[in-house]
Coordinates of C-alpha atoms and ligand atoms in Angstrom, one line a residue:
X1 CA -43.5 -65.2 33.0
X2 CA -41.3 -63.1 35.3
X3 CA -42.2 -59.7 35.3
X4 CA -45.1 -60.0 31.9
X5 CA -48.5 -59.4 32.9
X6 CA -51.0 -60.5 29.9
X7 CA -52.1 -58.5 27.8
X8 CA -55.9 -59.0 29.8
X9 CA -54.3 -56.7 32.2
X10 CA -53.2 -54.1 30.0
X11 CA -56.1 -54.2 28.1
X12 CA -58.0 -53.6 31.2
X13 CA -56.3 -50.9 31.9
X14 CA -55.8 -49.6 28.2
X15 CA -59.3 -49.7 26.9
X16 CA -61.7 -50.1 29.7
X17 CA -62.0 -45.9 30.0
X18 CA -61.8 -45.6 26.0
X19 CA -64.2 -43.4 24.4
X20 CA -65.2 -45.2 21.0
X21 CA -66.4 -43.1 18.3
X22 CA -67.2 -44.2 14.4
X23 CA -66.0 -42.3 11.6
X24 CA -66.6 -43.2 8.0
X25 CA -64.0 -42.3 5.3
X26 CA -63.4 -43.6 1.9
X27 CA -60.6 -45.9 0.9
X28 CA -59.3 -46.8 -2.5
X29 CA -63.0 -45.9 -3.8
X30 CA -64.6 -48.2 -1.2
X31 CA -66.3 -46.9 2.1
X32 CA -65.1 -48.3 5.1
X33 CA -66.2 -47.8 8.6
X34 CA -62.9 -46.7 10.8
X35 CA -63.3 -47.7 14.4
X36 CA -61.6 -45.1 16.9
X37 CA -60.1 -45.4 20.2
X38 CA -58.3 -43.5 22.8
X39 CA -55.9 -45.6 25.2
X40 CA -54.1 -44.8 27.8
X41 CA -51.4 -42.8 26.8
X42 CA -52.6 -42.2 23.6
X43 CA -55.2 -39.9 21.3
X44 CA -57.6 -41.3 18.9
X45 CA -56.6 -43.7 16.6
X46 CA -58.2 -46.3 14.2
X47 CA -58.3 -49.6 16.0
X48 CA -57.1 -52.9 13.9
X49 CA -56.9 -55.1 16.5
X50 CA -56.9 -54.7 20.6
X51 CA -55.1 -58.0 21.7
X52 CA -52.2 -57.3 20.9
X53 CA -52.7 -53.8 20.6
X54 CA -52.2 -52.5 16.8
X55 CA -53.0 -48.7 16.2
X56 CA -52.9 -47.1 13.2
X57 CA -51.9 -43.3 12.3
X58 CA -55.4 -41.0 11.1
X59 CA -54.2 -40.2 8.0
X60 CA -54.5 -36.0 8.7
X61 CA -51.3 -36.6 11.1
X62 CA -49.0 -36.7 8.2
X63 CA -49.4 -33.3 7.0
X64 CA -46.5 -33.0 10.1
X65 CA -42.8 -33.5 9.7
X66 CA -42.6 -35.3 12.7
X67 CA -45.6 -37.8 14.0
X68 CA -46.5 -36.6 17.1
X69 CA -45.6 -39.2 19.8
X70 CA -49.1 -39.8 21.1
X71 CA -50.4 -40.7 17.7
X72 CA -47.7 -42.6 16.5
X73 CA -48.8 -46.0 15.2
X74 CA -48.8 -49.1 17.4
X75 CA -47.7 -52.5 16.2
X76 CA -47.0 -55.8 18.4
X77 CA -47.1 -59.7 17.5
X78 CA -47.5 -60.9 20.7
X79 CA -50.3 -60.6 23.4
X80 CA -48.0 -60.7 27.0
X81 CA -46.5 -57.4 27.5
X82 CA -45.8 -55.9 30.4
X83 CA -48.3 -53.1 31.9
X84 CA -45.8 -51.3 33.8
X85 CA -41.6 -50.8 33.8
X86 CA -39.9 -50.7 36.7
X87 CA -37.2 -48.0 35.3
X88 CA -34.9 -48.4 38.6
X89 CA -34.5 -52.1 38.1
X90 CA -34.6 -52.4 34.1
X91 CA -31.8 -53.2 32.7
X92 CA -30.5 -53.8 29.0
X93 CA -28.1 -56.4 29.0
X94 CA -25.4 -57.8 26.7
X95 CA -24.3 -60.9 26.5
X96 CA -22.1 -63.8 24.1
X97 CA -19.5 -63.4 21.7
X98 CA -18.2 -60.6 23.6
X99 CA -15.4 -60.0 26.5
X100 CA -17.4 -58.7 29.2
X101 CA -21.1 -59.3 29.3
X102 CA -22.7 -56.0 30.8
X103 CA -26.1 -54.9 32.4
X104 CA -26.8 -51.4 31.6
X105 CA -29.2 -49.3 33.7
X106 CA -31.1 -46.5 32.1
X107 CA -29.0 -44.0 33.9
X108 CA -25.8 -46.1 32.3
X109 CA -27.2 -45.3 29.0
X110 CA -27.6 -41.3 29.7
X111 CA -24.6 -40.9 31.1
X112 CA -22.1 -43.4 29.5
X113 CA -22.2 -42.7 26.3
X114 CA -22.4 -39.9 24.0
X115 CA -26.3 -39.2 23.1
X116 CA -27.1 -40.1 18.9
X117 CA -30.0 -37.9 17.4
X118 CA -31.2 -39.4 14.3
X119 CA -34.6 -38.8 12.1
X120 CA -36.1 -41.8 10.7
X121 CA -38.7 -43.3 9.2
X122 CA -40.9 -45.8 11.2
X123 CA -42.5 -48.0 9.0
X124 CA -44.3 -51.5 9.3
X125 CA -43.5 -54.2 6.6
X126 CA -47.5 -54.3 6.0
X127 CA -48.7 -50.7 5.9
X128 CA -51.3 -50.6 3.5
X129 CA -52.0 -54.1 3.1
X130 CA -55.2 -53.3 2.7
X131 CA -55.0 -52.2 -0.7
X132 CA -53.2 -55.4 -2.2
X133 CA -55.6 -56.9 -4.8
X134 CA -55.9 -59.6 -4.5
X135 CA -56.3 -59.3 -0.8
X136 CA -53.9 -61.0 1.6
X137 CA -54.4 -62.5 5.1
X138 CA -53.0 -59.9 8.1
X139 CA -53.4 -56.9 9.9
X140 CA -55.6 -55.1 7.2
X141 CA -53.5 -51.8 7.5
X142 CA -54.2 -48.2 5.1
X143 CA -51.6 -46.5 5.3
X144 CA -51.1 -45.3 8.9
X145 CA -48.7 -47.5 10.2
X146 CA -45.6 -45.4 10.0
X147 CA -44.5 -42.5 11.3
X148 CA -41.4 -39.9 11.2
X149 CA -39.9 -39.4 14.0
X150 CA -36.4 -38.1 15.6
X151 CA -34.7 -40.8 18.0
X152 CA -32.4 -39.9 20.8
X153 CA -30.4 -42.5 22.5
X154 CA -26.8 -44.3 22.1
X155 CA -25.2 -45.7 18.9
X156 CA -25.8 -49.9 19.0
X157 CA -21.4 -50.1 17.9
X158 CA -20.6 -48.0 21.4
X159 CA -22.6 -50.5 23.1
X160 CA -21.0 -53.2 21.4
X161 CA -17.6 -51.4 21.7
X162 CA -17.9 -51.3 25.6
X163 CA -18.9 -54.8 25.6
X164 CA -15.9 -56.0 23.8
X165 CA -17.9 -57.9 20.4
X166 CA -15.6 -59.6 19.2
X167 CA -14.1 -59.5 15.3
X168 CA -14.9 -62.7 14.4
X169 CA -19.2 -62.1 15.3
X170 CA -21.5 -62.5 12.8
X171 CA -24.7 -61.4 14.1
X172 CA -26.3 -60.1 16.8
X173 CA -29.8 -60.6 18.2
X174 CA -32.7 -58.5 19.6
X175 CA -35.3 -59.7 22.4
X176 CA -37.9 -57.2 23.9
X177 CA -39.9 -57.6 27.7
X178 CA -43.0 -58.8 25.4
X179 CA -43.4 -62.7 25.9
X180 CA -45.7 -65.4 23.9
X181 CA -49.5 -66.2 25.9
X182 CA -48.2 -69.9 24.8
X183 CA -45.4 -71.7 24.7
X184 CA -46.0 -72.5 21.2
X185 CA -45.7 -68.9 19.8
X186 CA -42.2 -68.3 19.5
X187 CA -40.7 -65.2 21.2
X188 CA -40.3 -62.4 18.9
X189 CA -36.5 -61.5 18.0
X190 CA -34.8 -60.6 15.4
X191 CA -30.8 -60.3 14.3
X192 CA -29.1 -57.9 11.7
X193 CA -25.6 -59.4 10.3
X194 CA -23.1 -57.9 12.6
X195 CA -21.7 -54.8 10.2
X196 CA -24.8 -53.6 10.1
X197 CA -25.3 -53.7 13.7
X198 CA -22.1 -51.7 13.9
X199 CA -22.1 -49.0 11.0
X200 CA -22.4 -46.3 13.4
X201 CA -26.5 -46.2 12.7
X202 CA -28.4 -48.5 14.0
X203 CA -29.0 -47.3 17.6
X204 CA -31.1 -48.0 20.7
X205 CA -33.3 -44.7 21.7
X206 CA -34.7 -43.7 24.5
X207 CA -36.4 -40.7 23.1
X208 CA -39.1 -40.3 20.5
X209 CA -39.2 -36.4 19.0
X210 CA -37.8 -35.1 22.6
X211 CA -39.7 -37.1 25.0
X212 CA -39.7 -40.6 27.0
X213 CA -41.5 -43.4 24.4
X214 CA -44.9 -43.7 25.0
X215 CA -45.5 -47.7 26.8
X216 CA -46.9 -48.9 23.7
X217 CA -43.9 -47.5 21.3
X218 CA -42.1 -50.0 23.3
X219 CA -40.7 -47.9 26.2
X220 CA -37.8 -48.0 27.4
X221 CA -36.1 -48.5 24.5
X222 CA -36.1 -49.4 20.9
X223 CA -33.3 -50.6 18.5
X224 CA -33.7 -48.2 15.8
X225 CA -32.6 -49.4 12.1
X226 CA -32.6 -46.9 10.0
X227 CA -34.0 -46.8 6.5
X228 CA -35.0 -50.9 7.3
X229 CA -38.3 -51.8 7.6
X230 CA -40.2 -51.1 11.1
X231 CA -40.4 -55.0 12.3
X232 CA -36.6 -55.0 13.1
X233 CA -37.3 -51.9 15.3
X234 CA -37.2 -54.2 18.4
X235 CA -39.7 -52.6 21.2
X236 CA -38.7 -52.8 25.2
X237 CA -35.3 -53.8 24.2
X238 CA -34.1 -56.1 27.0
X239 CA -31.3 -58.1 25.6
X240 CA -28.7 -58.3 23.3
X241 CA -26.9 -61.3 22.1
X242 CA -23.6 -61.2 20.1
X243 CA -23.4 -64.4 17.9
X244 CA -20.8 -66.4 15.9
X245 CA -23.5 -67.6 13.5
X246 CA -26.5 -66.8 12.0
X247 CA -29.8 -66.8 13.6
X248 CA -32.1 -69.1 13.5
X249 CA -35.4 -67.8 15.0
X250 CA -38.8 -68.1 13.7
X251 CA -39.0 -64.0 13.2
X252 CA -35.9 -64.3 10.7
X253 CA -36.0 -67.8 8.9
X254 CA -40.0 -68.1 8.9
X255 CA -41.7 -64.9 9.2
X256 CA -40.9 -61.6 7.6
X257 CA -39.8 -63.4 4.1
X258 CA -39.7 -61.9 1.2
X259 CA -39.2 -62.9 -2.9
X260 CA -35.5 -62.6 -3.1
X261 CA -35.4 -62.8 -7.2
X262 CA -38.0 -60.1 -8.2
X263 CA -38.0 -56.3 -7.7
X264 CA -40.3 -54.7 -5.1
X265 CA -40.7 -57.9 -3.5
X266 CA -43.0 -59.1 -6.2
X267 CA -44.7 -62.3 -7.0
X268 CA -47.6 -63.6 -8.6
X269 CA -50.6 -65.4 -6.8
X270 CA -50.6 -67.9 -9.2
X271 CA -47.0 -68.6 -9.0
X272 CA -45.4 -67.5 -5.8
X273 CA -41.3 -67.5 -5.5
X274 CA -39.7 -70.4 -4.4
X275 CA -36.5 -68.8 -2.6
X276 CA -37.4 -66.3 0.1
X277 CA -35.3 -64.0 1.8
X278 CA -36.1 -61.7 5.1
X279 CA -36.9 -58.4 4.2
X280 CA -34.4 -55.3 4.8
X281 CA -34.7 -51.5 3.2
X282 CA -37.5 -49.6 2.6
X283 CA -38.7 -49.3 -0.9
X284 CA -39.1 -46.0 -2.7
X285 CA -42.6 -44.7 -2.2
X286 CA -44.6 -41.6 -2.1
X287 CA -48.1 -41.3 -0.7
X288 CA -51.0 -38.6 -0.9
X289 CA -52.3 -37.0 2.3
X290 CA -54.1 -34.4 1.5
X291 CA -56.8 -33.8 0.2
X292 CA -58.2 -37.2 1.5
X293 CA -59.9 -39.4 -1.0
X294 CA -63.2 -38.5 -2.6
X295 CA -63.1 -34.8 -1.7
X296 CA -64.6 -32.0 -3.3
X297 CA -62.5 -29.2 -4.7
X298 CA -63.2 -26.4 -6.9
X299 CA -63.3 -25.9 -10.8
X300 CA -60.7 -22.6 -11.6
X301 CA -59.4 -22.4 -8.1
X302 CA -55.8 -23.8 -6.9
X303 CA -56.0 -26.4 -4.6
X304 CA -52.3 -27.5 -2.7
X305 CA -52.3 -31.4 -2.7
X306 CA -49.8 -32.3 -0.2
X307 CA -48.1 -35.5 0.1
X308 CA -44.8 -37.0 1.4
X309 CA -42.3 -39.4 0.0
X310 CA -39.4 -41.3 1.3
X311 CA -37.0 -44.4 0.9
X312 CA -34.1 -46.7 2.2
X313 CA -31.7 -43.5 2.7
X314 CA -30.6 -43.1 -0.4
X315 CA -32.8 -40.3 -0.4
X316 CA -35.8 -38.5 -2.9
X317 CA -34.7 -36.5 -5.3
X318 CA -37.9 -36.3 -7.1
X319 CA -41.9 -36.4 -6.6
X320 CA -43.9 -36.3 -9.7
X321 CA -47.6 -35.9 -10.5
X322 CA -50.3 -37.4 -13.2
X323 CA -53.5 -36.0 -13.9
X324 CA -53.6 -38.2 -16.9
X325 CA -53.1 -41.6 -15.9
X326 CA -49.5 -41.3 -15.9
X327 CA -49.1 -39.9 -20.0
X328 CA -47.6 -37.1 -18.3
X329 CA -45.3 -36.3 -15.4
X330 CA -45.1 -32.7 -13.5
X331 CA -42.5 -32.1 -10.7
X332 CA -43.8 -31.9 -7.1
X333 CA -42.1 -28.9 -5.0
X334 CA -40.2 -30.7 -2.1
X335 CA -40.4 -29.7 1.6
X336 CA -36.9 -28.9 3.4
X337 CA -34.7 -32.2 3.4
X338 CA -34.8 -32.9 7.1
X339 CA -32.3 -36.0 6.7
X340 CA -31.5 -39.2 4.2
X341 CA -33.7 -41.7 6.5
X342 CA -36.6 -38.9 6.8
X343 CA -39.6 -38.6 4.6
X344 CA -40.1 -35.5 2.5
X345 CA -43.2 -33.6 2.4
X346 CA -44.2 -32.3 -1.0
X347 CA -46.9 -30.2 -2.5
X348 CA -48.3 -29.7 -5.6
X349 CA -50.8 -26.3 -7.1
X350 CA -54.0 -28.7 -9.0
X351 CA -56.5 -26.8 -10.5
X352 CA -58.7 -28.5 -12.1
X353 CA -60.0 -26.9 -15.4
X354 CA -63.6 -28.3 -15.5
X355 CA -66.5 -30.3 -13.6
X356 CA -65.2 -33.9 -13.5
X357 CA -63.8 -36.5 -11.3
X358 CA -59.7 -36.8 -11.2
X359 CA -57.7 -39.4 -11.1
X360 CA -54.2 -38.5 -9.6
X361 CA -51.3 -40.5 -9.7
X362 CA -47.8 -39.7 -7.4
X363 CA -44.8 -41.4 -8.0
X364 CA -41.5 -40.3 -6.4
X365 CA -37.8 -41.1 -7.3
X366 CA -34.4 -41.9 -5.1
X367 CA -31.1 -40.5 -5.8
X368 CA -29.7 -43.8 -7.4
X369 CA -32.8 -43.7 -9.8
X370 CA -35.2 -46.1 -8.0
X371 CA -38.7 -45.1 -8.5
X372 CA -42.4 -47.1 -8.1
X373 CA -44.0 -50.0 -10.0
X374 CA -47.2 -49.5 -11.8
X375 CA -48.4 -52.8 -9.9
X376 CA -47.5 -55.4 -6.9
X377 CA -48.6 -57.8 -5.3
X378 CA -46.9 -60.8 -2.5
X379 CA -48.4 -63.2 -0.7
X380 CA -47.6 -61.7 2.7
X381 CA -48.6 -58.0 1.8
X382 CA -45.2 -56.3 2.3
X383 CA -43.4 -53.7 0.9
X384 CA -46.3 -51.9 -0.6
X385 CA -45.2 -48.9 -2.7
X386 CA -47.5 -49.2 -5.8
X387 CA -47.9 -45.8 -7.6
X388 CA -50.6 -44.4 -5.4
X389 CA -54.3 -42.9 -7.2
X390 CA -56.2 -40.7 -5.7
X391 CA -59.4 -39.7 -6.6
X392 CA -60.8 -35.9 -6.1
X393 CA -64.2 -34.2 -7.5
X394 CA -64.0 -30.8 -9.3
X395 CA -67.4 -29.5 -8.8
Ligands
MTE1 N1 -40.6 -56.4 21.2 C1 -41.2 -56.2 20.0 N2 -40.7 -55.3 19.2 C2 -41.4 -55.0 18.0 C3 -42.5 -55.8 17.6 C4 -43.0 -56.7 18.6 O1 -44.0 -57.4 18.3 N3 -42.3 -56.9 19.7 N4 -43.1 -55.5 16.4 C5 -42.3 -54.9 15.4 C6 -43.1 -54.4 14.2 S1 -43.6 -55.5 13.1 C7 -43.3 -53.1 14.0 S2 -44.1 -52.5 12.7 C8 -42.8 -52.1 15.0 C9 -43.9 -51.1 15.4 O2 -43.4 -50.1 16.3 P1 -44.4 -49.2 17.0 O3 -45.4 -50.0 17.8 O4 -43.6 -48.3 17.9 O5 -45.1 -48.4 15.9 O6 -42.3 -52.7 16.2 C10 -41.4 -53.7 15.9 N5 -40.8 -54.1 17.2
MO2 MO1 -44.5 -54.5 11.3

């Protein structure tokens, strides 16, 4: 228990001055009450559940390039994490299939390598779980958890490098400051196969968009994996093991599966895949974020429906729209390209021609052709990138 305080603590000290509101908004055609909070740290944002803390993103935040810091989406497995960092005595280390294990203070890290600036996507395996049908056991998340953000920090194969990894490694491992409540949940860490580790991406930040990570973005640091989804994004990075073989923890070989045969990670609930594999890239999707769902606009006049779209980093190339359950196709206009692993805003001119209710569809493309399925589903309620509806009212 060294050094973790439980999450009782924290949560003390998180939510005990909170001011909870109630806001109602309308989700895939179905009302649903959002519960608000403000911890420490933080700015409103919808509450899923408060031990551990998971946050999710109010959906108006994404009309932004870059998610601001104290709004960014929250997302951890297990409840003991530490309320406070000592920053003088932290330190990352590195240790195994290397020549010289090494204990890096922060200061190490700011002034011993050369600084990385990368924009990425942030995004948890289950955002919008919510909206699998039929519905799937987890963290019923719309589609706030993620979030675009630029990292600063130092390139994961420098650290390595310094370290001496040695040739013959296979993997290397990821273990944060959070610890299990119980000694029966397993500690959450997770590997990447050692060329990945080393591709001159991956990296370990110590900024989020220009400032010090909030606590619960998993300050000090965070491995960030670009284009992979968010659950390898390891949070109050501690230590790093360099191993000869692959990993065998419960977060790799257990959790975190997905279909390996099918596209989009898909299965069906009456016959679910038999060989499993642990999820990796981000799938092509697009999303709508404004205006929100069940709106009003106005017959004759132009209104701009704004969205965004990203993938693994092969990069969007196109955003198209449907106004007649997908018979027809017309091109999106795309926002600056701000970087292969960003998203992309886009906008489109609607105007709707009479009194009715809309259906719009989104679906976006990637530069090697990958685009969204009509339907999905998995058991876990991963991956999500179903061709997005949203419905408006021309009034
Ligand atoms: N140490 C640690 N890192 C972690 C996790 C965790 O539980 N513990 N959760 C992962 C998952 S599943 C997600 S979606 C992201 C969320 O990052 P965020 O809280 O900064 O949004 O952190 C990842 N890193
Ligand atoms: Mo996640």
């Amino acid at each position: 228990m060294k050094n973790i305080f439980f999450i009782i603590a924290l949560l003390l000290t998180i939510f005990s001055c909170n001011t909870k509101t109630e806001s109602t908004s309308t989700v895939a055609g179905a009302t649903a009450k959002d519960e608000l909070i403000k911890p420490e740290g933080k700015d409103s944002m919808l509450l899923l559940t408060d031990r551990p803390p998971n946050l999710e993103t109010p959906l108006k935040y994404f009309l932004q390039d870059y998610t601001p810091n104290n709004v960014f989406f929250v997302r951890w497995h297990l409840a003991g994490l530490p309320t406070k960092i000592n920053i003088d005595t932290f330190r990352l280390r590195v240790s195994g299939n290397v020549q010289k294990e090494l204990s890096l203070s922060m200061n190490d890290l700011k002034t011993k390598f050369t600084p990385y600036t990368i924009t990425a996507v942030c995004q948890c395996a289950g955002n919008s779980r919510s909206f699998f049908d039929p519905r799937v056991p987890g963290g019923q998340w719309k589609n706030g958890a993620m979030g675009n953000a630029k990292w600063t920090g130092v390139k994961l194969k420098d650290i390595l490098a310094m370290a001496g990894a040695k040739n013959d490694s296979k993997e290397v491992s990821f273990n944060g400051l959070d610890a299990p409540p119980m000694a029966a949940t397993p500690d959450f860490v997770k590997s990447l196969k050692y060329n990945h580790a080393t591709d001159g991406e991956v990296m370990i930040a110590y900024e989020m968009n220009g400032e010090q990570l909030p606590l619960l973005n998993g300050y000090p640091l965070k491995l960030v994996v670009p284009g992979w989804y968010a659950t390898y994004w390891v949070g109050m990075l501690s230590k790093i093991d360099v191993l000869t073989d692959t990993f065998r923890g419960f977060w790799m070989q257990k959790a975190y599966l997905i279909p390996k045969e099918s596209k989009n990670g898909n299965e069906h609930p009456d016959s679910l895949a038999t060989k499993m594999q642990p999820i990796n890239k981000i799938d092509v999707r697009s999303l709508f974020v404004s205006p929100e769902p069940g709106s009003a606009i106005t017959v004759g006049r132009v209104t701009d429906i704004q969205g965004l779209a990203f993938d693994g980093g092969d990069g969007i190339t196109k955003v198209e729209l449907s106004a007649d359950s997908g018979k027809t196709w017309m091109p999106a206009k795309l926002d600056a390209d701000l970087g292969k692993y960003s998203w992309r805003r886009w906008h489109y001119n609607f105007t709707p021609a009479k009194k009715d209710i809309y259906y719009l569809q989104i679906k976006a493309t990637n530069a090697k052709g990958e685009t969204q399925p009509e339907h999905q589903w998995n058991r876990s309620g991963y991956m999500r990138n179903e061709i997005e509806t949203l419905m408006i009212k021309a009034e």
